[in-house]
Coordinates of C-alpha atoms and ligand atoms in Angstrom, one line a residue:
X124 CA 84.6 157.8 37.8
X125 CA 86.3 154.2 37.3
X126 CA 89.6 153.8 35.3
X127 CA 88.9 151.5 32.5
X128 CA 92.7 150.6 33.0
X129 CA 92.5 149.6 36.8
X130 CA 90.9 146.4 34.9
X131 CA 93.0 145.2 31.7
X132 CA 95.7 143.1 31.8
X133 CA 99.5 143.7 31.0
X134 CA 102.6 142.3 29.8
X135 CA 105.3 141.6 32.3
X136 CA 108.8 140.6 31.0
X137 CA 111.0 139.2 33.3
X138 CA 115.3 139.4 33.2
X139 CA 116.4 137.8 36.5
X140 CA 119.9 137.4 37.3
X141 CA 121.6 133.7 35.9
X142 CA 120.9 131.7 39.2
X143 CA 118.4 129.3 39.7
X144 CA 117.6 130.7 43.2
X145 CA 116.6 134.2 41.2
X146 CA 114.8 133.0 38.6
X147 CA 112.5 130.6 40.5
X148 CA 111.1 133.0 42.4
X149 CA 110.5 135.5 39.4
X150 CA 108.7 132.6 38.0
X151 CA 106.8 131.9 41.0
X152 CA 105.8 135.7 40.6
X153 CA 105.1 135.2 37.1
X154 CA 102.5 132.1 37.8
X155 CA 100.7 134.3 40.6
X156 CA 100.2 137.1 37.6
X157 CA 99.3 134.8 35.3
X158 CA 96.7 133.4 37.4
X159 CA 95.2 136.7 37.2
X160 CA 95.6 136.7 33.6
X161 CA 98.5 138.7 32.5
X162 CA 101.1 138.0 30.3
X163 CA 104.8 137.2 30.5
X164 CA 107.4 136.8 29.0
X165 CA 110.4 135.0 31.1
X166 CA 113.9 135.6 29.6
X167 CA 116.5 132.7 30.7
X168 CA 119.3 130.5 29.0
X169 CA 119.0 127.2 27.7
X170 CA 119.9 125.2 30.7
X171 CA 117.7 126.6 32.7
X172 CA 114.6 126.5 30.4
X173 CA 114.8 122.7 31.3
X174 CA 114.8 123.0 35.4
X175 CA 112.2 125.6 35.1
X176 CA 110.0 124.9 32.3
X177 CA 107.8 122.3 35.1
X178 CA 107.3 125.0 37.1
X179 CA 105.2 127.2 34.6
X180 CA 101.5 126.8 35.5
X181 CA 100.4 128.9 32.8
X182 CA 101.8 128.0 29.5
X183 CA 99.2 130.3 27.8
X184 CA 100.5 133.1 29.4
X185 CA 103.9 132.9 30.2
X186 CA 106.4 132.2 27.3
X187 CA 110.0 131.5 27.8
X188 CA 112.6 133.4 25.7
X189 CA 115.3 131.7 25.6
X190 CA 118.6 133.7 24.6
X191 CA 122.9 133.0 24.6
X192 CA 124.8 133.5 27.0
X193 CA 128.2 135.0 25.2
X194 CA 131.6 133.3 26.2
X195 CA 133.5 135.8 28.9
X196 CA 137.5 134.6 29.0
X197 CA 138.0 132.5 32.1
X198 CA 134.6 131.5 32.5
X199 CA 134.6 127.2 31.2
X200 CA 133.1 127.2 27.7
X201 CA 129.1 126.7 28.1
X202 CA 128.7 128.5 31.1
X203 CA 125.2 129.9 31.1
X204 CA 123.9 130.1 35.1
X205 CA 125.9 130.5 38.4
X206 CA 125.8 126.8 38.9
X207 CA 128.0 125.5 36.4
X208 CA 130.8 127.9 37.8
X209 CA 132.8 128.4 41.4
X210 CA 131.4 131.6 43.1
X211 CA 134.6 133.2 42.8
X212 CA 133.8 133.4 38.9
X213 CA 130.6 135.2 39.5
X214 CA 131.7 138.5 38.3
X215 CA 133.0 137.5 34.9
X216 CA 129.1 135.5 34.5
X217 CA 127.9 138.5 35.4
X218 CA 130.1 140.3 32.8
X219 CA 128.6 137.6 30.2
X220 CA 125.3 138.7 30.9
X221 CA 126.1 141.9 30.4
X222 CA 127.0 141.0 26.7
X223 CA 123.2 139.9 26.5
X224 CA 121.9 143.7 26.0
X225 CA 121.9 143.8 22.5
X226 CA 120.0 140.7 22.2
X227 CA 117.2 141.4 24.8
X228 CA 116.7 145.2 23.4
X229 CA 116.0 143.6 20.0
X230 CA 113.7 141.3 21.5
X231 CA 111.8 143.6 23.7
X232 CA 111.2 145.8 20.7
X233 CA 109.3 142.4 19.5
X234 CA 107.3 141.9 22.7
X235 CA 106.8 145.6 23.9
X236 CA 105.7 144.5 27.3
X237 CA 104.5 147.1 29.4
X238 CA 106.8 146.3 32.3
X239 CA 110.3 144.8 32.7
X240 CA 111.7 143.1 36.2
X241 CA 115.2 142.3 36.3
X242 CA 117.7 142.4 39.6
X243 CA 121.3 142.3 38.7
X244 CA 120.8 143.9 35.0
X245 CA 121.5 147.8 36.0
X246 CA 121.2 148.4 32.0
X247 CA 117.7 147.4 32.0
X248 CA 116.2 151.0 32.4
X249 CA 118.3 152.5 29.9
X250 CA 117.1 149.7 27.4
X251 CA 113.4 150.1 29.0
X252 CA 112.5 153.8 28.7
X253 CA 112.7 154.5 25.0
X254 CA 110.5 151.7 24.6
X255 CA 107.9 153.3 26.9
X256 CA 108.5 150.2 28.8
X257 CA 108.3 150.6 32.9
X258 CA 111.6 149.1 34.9
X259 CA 110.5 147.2 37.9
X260 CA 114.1 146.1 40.2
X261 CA 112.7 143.4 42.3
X262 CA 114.5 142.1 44.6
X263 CA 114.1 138.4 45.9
X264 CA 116.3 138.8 49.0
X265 CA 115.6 140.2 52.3
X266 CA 114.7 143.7 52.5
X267 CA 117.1 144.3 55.9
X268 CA 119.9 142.8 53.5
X269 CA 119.0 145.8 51.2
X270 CA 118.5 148.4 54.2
X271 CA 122.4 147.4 55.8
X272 CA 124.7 147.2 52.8
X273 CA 123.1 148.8 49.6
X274 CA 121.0 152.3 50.1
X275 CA 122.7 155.3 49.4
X276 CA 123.3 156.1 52.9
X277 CA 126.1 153.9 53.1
X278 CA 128.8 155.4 51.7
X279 CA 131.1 153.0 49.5
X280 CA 133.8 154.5 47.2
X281 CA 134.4 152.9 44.1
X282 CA 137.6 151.5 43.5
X283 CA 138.5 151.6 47.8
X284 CA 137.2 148.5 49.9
X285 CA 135.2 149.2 53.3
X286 CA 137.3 149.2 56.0
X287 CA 136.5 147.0 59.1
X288 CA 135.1 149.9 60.9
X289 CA 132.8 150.8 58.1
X290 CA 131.5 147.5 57.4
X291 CA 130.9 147.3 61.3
X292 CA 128.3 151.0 60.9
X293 CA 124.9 150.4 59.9
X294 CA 124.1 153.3 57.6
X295 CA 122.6 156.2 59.0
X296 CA 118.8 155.8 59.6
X297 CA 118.8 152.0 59.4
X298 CA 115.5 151.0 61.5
X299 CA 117.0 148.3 63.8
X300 CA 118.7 147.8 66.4
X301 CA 118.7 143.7 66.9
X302 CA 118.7 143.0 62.7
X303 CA 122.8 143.6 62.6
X304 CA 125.8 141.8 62.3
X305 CA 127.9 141.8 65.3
X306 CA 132.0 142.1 65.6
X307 CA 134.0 140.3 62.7
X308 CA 130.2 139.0 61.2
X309 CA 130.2 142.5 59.1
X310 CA 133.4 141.4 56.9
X311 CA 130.6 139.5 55.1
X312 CA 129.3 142.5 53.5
X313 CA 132.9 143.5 52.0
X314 CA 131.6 141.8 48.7
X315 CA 129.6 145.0 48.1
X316 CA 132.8 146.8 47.6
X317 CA 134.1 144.0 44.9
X318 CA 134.1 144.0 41.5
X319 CA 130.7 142.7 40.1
X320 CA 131.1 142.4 36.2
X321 CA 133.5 144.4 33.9
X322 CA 134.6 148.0 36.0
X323 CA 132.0 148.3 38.2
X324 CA 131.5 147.0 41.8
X325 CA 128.7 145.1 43.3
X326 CA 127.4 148.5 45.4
X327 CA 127.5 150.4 42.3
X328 CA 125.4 148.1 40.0
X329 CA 122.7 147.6 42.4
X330 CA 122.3 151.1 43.7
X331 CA 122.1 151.9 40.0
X332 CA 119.7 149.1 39.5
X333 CA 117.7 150.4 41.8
X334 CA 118.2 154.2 41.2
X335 CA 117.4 154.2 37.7
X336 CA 113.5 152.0 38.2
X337 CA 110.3 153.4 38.0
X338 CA 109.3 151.2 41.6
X339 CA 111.6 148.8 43.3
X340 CA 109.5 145.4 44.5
X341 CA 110.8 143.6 46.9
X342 CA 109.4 139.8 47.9
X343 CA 108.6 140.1 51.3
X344 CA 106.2 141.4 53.4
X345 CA 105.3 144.7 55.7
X346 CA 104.0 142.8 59.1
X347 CA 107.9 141.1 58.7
X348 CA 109.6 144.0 56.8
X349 CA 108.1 146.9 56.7
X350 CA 110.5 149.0 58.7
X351 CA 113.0 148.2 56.3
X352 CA 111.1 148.9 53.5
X353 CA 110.6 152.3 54.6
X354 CA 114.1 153.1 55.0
X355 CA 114.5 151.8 51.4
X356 CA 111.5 153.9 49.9
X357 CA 112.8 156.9 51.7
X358 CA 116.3 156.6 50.6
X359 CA 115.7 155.9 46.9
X360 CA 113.1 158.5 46.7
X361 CA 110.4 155.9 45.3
X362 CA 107.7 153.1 45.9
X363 CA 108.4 149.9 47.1
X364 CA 105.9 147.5 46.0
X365 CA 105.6 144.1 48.1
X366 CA 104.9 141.0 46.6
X367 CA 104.5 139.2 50.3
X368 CA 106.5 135.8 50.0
X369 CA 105.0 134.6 46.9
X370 CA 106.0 130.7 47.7
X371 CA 104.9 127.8 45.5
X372 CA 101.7 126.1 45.8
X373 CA 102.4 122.5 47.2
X374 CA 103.1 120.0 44.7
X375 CA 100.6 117.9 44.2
X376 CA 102.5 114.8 42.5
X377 CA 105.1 114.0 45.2
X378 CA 105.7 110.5 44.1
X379 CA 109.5 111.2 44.3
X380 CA 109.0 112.6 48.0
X381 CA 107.7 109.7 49.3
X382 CA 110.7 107.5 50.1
X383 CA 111.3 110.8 52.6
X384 CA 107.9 110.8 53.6
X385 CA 107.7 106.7 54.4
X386 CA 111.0 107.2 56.4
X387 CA 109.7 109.8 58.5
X388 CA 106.2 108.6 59.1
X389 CA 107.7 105.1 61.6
X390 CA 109.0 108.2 64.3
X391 CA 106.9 109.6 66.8
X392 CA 105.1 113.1 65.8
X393 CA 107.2 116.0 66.5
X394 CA 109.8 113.6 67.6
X395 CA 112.4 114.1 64.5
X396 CA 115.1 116.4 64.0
X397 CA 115.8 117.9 60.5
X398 CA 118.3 119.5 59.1
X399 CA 119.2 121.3 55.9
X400 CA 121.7 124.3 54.4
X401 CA 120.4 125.0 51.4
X402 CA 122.2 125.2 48.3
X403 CA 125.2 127.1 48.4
X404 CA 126.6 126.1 52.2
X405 CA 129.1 124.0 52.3
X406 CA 130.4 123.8 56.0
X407 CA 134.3 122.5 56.9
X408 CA 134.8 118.8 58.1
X409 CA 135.5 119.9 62.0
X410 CA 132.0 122.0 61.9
X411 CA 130.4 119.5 59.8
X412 CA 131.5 116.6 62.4
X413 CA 130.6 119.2 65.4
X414 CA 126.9 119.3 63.7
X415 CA 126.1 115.2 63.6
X416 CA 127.8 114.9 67.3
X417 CA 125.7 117.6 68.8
X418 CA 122.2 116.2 66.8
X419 CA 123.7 113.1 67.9
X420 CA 123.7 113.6 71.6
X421 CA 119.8 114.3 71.9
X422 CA 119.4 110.9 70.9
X423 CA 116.3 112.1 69.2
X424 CA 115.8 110.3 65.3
X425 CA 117.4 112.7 62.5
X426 CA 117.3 113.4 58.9
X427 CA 120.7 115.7 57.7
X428 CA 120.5 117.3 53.8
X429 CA 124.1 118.7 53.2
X430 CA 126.3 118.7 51.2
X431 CA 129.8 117.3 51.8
X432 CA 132.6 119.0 53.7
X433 CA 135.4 121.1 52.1
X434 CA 137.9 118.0 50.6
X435 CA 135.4 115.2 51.2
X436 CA 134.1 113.3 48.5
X437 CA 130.5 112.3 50.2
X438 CA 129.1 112.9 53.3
X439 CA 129.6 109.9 54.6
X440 CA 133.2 109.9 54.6
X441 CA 133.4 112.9 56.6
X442 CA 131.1 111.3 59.1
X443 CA 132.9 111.1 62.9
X444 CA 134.5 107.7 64.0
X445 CA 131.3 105.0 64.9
X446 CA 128.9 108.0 64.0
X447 CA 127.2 105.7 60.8
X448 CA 126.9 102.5 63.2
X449 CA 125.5 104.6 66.6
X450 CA 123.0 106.0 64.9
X451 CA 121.6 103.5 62.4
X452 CA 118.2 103.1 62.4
X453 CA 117.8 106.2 64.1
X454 CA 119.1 108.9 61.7
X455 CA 119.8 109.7 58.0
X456 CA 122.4 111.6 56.4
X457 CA 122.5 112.5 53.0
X458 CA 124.2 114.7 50.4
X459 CA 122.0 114.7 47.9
X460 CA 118.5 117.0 47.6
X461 CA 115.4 116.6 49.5
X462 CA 112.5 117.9 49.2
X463 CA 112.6 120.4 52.1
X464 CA 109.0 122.0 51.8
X465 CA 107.0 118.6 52.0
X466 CA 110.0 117.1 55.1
X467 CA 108.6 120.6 57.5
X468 CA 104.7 119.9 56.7
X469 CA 105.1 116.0 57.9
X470 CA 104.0 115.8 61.2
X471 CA 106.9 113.4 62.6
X472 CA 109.1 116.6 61.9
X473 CA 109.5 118.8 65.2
X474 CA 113.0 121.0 65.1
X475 CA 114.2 122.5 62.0
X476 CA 117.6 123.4 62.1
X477 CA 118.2 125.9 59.0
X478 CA 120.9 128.3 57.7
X479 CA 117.6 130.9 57.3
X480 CA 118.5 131.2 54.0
X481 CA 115.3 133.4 52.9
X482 CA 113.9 130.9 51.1
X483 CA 114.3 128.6 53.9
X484 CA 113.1 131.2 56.3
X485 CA 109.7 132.0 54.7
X486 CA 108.8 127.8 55.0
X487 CA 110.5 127.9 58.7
X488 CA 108.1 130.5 59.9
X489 CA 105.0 128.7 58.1
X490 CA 106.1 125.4 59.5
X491 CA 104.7 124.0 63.1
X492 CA 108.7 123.0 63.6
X493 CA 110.6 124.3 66.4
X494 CA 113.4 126.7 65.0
X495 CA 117.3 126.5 65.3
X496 CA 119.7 128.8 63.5
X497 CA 123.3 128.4 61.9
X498 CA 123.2 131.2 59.4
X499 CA 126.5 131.7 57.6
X500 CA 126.5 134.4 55.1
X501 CA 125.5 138.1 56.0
X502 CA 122.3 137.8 54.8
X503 CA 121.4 134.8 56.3
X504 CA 122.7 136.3 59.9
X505 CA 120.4 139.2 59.4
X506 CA 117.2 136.9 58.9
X507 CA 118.1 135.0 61.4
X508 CA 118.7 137.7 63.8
X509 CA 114.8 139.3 63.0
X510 CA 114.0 135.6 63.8
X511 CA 115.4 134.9 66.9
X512 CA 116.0 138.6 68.4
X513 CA 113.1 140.7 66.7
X514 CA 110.3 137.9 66.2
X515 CA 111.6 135.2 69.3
X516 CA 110.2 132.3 67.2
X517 CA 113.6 130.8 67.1
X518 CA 117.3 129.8 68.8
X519 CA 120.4 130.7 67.3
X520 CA 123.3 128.6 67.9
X521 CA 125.9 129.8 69.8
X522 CA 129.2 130.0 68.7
X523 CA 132.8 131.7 69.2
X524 CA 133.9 135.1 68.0
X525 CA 135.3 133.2 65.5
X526 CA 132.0 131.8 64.7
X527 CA 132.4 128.2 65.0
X528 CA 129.7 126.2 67.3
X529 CA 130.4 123.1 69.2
X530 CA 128.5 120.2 69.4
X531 CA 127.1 121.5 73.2
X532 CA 126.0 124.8 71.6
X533 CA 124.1 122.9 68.9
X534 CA 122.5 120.0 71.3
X535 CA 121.8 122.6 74.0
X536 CA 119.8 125.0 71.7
X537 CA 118.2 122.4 70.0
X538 CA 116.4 120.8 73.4
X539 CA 116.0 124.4 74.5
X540 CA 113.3 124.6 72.0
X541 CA 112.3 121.3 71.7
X542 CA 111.6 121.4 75.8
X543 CA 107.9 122.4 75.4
X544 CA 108.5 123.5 79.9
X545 CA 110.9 125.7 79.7
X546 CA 111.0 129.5 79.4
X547 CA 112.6 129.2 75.6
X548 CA 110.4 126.3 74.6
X549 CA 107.3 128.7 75.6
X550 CA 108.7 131.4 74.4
X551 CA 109.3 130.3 70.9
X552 CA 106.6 128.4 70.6
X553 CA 103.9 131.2 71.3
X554 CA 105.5 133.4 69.0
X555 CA 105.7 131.2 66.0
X556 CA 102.1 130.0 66.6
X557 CA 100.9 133.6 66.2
X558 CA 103.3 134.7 63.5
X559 CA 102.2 131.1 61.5
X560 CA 99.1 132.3 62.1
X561 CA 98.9 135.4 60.8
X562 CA 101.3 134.0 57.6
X563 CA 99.4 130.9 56.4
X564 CA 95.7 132.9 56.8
X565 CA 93.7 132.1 53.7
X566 CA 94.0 135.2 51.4
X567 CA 97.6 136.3 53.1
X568 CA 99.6 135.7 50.2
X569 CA 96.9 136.2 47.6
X570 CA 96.2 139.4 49.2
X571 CA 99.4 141.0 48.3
X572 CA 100.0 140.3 44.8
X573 CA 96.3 141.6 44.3
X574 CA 97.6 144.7 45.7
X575 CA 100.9 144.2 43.8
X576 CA 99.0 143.8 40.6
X577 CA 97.4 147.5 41.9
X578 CA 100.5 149.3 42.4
X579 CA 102.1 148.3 39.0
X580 CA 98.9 149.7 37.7
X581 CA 98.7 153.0 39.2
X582 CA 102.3 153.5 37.9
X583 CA 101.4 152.4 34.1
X584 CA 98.9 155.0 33.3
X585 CA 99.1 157.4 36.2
X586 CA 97.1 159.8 34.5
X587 CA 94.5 158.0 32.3
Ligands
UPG1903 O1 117.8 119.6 50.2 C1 117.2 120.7 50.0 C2 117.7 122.0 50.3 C3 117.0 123.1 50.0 N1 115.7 123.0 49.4 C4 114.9 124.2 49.0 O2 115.8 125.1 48.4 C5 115.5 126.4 48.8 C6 116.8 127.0 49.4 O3 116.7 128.4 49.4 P1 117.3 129.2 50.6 O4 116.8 128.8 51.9 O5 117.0 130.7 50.3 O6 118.8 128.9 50.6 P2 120.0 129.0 49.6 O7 119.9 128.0 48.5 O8 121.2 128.9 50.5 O9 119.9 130.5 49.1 C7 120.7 131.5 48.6 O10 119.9 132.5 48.1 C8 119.1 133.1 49.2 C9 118.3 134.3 48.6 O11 117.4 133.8 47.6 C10 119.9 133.7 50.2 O12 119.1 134.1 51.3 C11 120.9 132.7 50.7 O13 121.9 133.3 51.6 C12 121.7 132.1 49.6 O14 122.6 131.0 50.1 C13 114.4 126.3 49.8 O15 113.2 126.6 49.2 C14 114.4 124.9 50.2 O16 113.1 124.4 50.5 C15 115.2 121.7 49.1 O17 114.1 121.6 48.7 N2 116.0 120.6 49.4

């Protein structure tokens, strides 16, 4: 007998964590709901209701809340999202939004959505359940980032940081061998053991998070993650519900692309190097120089998106000696943004060199780009470990056990892709074709937030 429920539509209300890079993706997941007719309601701060409010693509269906962000003592008057403050603050923002409970209970008692996501709000099931509402944690990082350094199989003791041989254990049970951080790489995990908002660490708010939900999602996708998924379903003692990658549509107005796009299109296809950290990376002066010299000695044309060294004022000043004059014509560095999704589709582009931040990795495995590595934090090592050790569709750089890279190590592994004859330039390149493949096929994506859409429902009314 059908469920009449399996066909009507729900209310979603969404509480992602202050940060730009959280709540774009949670909107981006809103938009493919809405598209299939549901409803949600997107709670964010003033500030960001501007950035984001472009990106809706369903103002019928999806209605931003907007609500305060209360002033936390040492955080600059007006802070409301993890870019107006230093990354050291991020505890006491996360202390603010806290302070926001009261406020978002009263207003879900307006909206009675069915479900609530949220990521970094651990209260949200206690506010949820007496409202009959079901709590969704979803998680917009890698699932391997979850697996290593936040299941309950690692044990962290509040109030005691990990010690280095702790950090350096993968939890018992953790499905890979290759996706791990090796020798002093694990100290980037000892945030988990740090405070994260008023008396409670960063391990113990999202193991709660994610202890107290009905179903964790996670944005990613089995053929990449599913391993790790696994773990995490098994540990938790509940569902794991994939979204897949649920990446933007292209834009279809790129009038403020095209200076890029003009600048690229006078270099030969698959001819230029590009290059781009993200938004959080900001690399020292020696490294920084290091980067241009080594992009600079495959005399191949560039185009560089970072942002300026520690203590320089603009890129430009932190270039090397002659660097601006050797390479005019040839290359562009800039500081500013670029619009890094339209740069990999041109066809002039032919090595990407990425921090496989996992934004960043998602449109490096769906570009035709050859793939070079220089993660930074821990979970940018991981992804870039399944990349290059798990998946072979990429080169990491290589660097000292003090992880700095020279400007060999970065010209060496970018022509060892970029050689389309030898053994790594093969290798690569077969793999990626295949994994591109099987990523950009036509109902990929659309595929798994149908069966999203599925799971939430066979959790709403289990037994109707
Ligand atoms: O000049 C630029 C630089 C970046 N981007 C875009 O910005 C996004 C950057 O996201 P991501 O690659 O995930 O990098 P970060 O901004 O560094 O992301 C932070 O958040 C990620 C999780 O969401 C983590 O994996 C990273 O470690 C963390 O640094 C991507 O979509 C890029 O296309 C641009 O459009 N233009």
């Amino acid at each position: 007998m059908s469920d009449p429920t399996m066909d009507r539509t729900f209310h979603v209300a969404m509480f992602p964590w202050l940060a730009i890079g959280h709540m774009t993706p949670f909107l981006h997941l809103g938009n493919n709901l809405a598209a299939r007719g549901h409803r949600v309601s997107f709670y964010l701060p003033k500030k960001a209701l501007s950035l984001l409010q472009d990106h809706n693509s369903h103002p019928d269906l999806i209605t931003f809340h907007v609500f305060k962000v209360p002033h936390v003592d040492g955080l600059p008057p007006g802070t409301e999202t993890a870019s107006d403050i230093p990354i050291s603050d991020t505890s006491l923002l996360v202390a603010a939004m806290d302070r926001t409970r009261d406020q978002f209970e009263s207003s879900l008692l307006e909206t009675r959505p069915d479900f609530v996501f949220y990521d970094v709000a651990h209260w949200v099931p206690m506010v949820a359940r007496p409202l009959g509402i079901k709590a969704i944690c979803y998680k917009v990082v890698a699932a391997s980032s979850i697996a290593i350094a936040l299941v309950p199989a690692r044990k962290v003791v509040p109030g005691m940081l990990l010690t280095e041989k702790e950090l350096a254990e993968v939890p018992p049970g953790y499905p890979s061998r290759t996706v791990v951080l090796h020798g002093g790489e694990a100290r980037s995990l000892q945030f988990v053991s740090m405070p994260f908002g008023e008396g409670i660490t960063f391990y113990e708010r999202t193991t709660a998070a994610m202890r107290e939900s009905d179903a964790l999602a996670i944005r990613t996708c089995r053929e990449l993650e599913g391993n790790f998924c696994n773990y995490i379903s098994e540990q938790y003692g509940k569902p794991v519900f994939l979204t897949g990658p649920v990446l933007p549509f292209p834009s279809t107005s790129e009038t403020s692309e095209e200076q890029w796009i003009s600048r690229l299109s006078q270099f030969e296809t698959g001819s230029v190097i590009f290059c781009a950290f993200g938004s959080q990376y900001i690399l020292e002066i020696d490294q920084f120089q290091e980067l241009l010299l080594g992009i600079e000695a495959t005399e191949r044309p560039f185009l560089v998106s970072l942002k300026p060294p520690n203590g320089a004022a603009s890129v430009e000043e932190a270039f090397p000696p002659g660097f601006g004059e050797r390479t005019k014509g040839r290359g562009t560095v800039t500081g500013g943004w670029v619009p890094q999704p339209q740069i990999l589709r041109h066809k002039s582009v032919g090595c990407f060199v990425s921090h496989c931040g996992f934004g960043s990795m998602w449109e490096s495995l769906m570009c035709e780009s050859q793939l070079v590595l220089v993660p930074h934090l821990g979970d940018q090592i991981l992804n870039a470990r399944l990349l290059a050790e798990e998946l072979r569709v990429a080169v990491e750089v290589d660097r000292t056990e003090h992880g700095l890279f020279s400007k060999e190590s970065m010209r060496k592994a970018i022509e060892s892709v970029m050689d389309p004859d030898g053994e790594v330039g093969k290798t690569v390149r077969k793999n990626h074709a295949r994994w591109r493949e099987t990523l950009t096929a036509t109902n990929f994506m659309s595929d798994y937030v149908d069966e999203f859409v599925r799971n939430l429902r066979s959790i709403l009314r289990p037994h109707a």
